[in-house]
XYZ file of C-alpha atoms in Angstrom:
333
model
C -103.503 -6.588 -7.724
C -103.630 -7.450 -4.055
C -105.934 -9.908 -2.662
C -106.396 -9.898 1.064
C -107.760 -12.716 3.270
C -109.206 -10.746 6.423
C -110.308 -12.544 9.349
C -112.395 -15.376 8.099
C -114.447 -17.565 9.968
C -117.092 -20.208 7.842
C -119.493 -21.682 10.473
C -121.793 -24.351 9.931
C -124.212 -24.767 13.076
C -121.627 -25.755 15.867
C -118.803 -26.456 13.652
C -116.222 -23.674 12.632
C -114.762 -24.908 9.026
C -112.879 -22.115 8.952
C -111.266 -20.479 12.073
C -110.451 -16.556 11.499
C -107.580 -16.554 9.400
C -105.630 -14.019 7.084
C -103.001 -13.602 4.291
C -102.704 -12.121 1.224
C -101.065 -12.985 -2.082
C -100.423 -10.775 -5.296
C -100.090 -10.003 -9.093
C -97.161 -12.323 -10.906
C -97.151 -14.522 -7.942
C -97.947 -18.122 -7.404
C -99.641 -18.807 -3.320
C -99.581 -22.116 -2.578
C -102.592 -23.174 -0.079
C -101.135 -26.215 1.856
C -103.593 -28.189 4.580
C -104.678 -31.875 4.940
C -108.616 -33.013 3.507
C -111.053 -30.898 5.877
C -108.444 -28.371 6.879
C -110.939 -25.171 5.286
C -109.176 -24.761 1.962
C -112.212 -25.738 -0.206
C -114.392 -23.545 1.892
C -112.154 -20.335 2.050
C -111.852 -20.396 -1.767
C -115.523 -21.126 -2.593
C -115.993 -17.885 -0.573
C -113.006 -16.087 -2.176
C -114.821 -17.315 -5.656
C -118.334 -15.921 -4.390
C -119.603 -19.023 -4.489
C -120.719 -19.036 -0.967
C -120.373 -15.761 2.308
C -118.573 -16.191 5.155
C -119.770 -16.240 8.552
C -117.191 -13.248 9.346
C -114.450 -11.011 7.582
C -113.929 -10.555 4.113
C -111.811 -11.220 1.152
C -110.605 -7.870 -0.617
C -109.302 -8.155 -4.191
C -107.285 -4.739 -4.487
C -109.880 -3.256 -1.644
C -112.971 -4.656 -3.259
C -115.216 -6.555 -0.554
C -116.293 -10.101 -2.185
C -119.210 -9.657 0.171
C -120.762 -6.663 -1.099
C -119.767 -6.546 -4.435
C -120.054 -10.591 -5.901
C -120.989 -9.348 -9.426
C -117.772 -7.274 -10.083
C -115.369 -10.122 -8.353
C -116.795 -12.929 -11.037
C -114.992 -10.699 -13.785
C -111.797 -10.364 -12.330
C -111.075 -14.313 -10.781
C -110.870 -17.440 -12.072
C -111.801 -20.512 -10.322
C -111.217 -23.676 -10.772
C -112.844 -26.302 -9.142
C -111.285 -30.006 -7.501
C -113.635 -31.632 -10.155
C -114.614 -30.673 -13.448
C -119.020 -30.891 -13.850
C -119.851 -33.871 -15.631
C -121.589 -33.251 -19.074
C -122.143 -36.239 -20.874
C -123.405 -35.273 -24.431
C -120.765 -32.034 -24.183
C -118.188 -31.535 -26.584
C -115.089 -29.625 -25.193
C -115.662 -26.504 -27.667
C -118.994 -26.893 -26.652
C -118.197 -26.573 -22.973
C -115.906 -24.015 -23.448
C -117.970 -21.611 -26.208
C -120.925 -21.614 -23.638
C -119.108 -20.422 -21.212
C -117.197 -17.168 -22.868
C -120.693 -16.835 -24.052
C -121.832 -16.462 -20.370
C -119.156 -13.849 -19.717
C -120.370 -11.756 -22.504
C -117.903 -12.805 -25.150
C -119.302 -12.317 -28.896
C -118.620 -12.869 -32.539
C -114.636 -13.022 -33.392
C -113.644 -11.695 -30.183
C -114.706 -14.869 -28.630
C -114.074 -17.361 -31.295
C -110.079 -16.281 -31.523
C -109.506 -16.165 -27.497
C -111.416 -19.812 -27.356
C -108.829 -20.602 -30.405
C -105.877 -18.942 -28.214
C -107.131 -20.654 -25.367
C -107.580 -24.235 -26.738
C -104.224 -23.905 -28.445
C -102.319 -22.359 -24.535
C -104.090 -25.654 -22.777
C -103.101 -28.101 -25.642
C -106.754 -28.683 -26.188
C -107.052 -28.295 -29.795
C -106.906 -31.807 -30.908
C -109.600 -33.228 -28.779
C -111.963 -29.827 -29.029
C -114.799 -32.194 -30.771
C -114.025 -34.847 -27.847
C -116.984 -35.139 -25.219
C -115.897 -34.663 -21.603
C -116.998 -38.109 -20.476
C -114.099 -39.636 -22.730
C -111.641 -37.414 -21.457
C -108.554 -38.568 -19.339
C -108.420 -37.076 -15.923
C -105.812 -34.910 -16.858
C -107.333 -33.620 -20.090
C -110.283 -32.897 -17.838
C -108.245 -30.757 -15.230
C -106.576 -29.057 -18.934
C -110.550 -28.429 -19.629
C -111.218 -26.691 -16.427
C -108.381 -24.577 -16.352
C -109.137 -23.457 -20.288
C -112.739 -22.698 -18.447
C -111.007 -20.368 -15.823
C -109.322 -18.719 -18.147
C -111.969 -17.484 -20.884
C -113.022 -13.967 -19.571
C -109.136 -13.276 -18.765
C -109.408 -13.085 -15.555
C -106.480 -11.265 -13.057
C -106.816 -13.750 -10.527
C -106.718 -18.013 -10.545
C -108.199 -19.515 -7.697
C -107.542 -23.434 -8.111
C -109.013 -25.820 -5.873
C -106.466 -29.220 -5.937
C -105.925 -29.303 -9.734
C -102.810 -31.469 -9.864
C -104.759 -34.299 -7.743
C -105.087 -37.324 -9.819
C -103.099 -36.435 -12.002
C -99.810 -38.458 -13.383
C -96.419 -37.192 -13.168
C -95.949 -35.885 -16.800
C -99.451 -33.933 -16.733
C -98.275 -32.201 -13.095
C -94.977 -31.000 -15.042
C -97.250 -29.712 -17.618
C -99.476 -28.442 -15.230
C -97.126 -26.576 -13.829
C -95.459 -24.495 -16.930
C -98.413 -23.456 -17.229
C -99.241 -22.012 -14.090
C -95.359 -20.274 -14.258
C -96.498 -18.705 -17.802
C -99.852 -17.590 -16.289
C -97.722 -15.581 -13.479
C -95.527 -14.316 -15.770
C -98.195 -12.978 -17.678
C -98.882 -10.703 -14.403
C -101.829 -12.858 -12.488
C -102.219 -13.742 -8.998
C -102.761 -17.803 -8.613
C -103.665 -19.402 -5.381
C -103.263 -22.737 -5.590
C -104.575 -25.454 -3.176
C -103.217 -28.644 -2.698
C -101.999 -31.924 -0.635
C -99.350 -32.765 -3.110
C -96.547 -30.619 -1.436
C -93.159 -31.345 -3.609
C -95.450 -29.951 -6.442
C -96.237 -26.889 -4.798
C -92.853 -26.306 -3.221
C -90.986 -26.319 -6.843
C -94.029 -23.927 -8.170
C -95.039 -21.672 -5.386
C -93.229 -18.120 -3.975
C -95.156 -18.236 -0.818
C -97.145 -20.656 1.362
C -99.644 -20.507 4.173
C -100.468 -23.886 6.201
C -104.028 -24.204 7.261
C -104.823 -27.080 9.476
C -108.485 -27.706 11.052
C -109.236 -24.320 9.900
C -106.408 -22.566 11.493
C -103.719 -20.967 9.766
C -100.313 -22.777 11.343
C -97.440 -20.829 8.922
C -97.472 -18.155 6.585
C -94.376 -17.058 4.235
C -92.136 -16.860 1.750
C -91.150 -20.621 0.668
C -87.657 -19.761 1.456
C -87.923 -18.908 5.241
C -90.597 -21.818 5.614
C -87.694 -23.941 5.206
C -85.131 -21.372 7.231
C -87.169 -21.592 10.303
C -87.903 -25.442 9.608
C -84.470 -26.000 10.000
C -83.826 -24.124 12.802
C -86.842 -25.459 14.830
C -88.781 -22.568 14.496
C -92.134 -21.934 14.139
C -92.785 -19.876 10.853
C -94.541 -16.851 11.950
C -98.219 -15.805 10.466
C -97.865 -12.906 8.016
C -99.147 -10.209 10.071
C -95.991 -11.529 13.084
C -93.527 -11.119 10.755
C -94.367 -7.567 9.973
C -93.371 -6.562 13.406
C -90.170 -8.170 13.586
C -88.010 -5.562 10.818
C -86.161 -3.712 14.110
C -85.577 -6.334 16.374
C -82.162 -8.547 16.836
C -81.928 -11.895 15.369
C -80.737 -14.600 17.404
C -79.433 -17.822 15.074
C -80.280 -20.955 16.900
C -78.131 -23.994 15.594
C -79.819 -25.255 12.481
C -80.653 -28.953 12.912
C -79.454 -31.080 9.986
C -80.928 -34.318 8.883
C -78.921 -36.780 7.768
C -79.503 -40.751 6.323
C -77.129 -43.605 7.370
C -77.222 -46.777 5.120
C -76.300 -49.564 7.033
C -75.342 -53.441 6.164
C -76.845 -54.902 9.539
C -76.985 -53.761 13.233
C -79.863 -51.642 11.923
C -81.480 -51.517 15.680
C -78.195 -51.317 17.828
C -77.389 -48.440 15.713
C -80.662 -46.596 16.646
C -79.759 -47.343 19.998
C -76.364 -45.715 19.817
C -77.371 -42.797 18.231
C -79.984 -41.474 20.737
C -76.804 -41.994 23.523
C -75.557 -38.640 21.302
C -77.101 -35.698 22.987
C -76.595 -33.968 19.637
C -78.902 -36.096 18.100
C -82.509 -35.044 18.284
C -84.424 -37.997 16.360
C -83.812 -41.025 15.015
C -86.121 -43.054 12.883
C -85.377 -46.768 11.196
C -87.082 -47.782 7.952
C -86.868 -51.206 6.131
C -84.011 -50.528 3.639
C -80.721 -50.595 6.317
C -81.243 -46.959 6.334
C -81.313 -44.248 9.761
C -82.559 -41.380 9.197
C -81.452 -38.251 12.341
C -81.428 -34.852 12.714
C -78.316 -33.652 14.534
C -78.514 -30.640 16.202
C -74.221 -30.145 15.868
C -72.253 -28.553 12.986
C -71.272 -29.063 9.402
C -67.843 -30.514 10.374
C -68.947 -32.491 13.552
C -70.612 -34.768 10.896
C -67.420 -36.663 9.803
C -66.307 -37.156 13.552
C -70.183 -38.203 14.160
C -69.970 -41.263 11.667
C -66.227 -41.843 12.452
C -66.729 -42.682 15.788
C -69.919 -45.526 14.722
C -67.453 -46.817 12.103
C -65.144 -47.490 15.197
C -67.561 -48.627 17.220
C -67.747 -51.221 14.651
C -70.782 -50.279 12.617
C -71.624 -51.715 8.552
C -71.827 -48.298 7.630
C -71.517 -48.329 3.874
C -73.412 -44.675 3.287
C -74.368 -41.581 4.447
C -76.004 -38.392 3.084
C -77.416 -34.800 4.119
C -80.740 -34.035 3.201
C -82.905 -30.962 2.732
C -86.106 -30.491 4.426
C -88.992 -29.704 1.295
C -92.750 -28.683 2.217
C -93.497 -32.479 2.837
C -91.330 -31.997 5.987
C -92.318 -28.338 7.412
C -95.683 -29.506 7.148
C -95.470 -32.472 8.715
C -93.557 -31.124 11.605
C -95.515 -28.371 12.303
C -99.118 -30.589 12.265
C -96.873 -32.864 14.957
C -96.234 -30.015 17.206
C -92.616 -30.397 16.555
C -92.000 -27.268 15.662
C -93.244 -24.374 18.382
């Protein structure tokens, strides 16, 4: 299944929430939607869930306008919600059996996927539990059971590894690589961007309701690297015949120092090669160089005989954390 994001705009009065954007995402793969609080992502997927109609444009789940035909998109997505609805007197089964019951689920048929369900989630030993008791995890683990009861082909999922701790995001996560494997399409939203970087096959950056980057995860952090701006999806379509011209890739690298922290800075920026330098309060430098792979050694061979305290230094990769950042700087153009 293809679902298709086509030129959305979400106005209320005089403000635009979300700014006439587009992508699409499909079957077996996991979408990561990236964007800061009020960027649009909680509006464009309460429209994509048919939970509220845009002000333009559409969202087509394998050609099927969300617009025109709500009823027939409820059976086919799954959404999942930044917070799970507080029933105080609910028990989890409860919860759960009300809901398959709202999708039309009867008799055996709905007791053994609630069964298959509770035991997929790891709900089974709190099913009697009420959902005011519940840990915030186990109440993320109850809303995602919830998306899942009519078998949907799609997962929308508004934020649901915020809150969470470490352990519950890893489990959060092998899920959400089973559920893809299993053939759906899963857009995921969220601020947490190591999470969705080790998870996600593609990306799209939305910022004040405009779309920034759109792309494979992989050439996010190509064209990161390189200074480039990552193209919107429907740019990169055009670009299959035409040359590609490498600009030097700019490398970041950390410097641990014993002292001189500050005369160091100063040093480095004298290197024309060196595009940024930033001091934190551990001894450390962080740069990017904009030279080679074996300029690197000659780089910290020349501070070390300049008389430097170097007593480290390492490469690092650029993750999501950094694209994004760079690109909601205007670093990247």
């Amino acid at each position: 299944m293809k679902i298709q994001v086509k030129n959305l705009t979400r106005q209320f009065g005089a403000k635009t929430a979300v700014d006439n954007i587009s992508f699409e995402f499909s079957s077996g793969h996991i979408f990561g939607f990236i964007g800061p609080n009020g960027a649009g992502k909680t509006t464009t997927i309460k429209i994509m869930a048919t939970l509220d109609n845009p002000t333009k444009g559409d969202v087509l789940f394998d050609g099927v306008s969300t617009v025109l035909y709500p009823e027939k998109i409820r059976r086919i997505i799954g959404y999942m919600p930044d917070e799970l609805p507080s029933f105080a007197d609910t028990q989890v089964w409860e919860y759960l059996d009300f809901y398959a019951r709202a999708f039309g689920l009867k008799g055996d048929h709905r007791r053994r996927t609630l069964q298959e369900i509770q035991e997929f989630t790891g709900l089974g030993p709190i099913r009697d539990k009420f959902l005011n008791t519940l840990s915030k995890g186990m109440k993320q683990r109850v809303s995602l059971a919830r998306a899942l009861v009519h078998n949907p082909q799609v997962l929308v999922l508004d934020e649901p590894a915020a809150g969470l701790d470490p352990h519950a995001r890893l489990e959060l996560r092998e899920l959400l690589k089973i559920l893809a494997g299993q053939g759906k399409a899963i857009l995921l939203s969220s601020h947490i961007l190591s999470e969705l970087q080790d998870v996600c096959d593609g990306a799209v950056i939305i910022e004040k309701g405009k779309i920034l980057a759109s792309g494979v995860i992989g050439e996010l952090l190509v064209d990161a690297k390189h200074h480039k701006a990552p193209k919107p999806q429907e740019e990169m379509q055009q670009q299959e015949d035409e040359p590609i011209l490498m600009a030097t890739p700019i490398i970041t690298l950390k410097i641990k120092t014993r002292d001189k922290q500050d005369q160091l800075v100063r040093k480095l920026l004298e290197n024309p090669l060196v595009k940024h330098v930033e001091a934190n309060a551990y001894s450390e430098v962080k740069l990017e160089f904009a030279g080679l792979d074996d300029q690197i050694p000659m780089l910290i061979k020349q501070l070390l005989d300049d008389g430097f305290p170097i007593v480290a230094f390492e490469k690092l990769d650029l993750g999501l954390q950094d694209i994004f950042l760079k690109i909601t700087k205007g670093e990247i153009q």
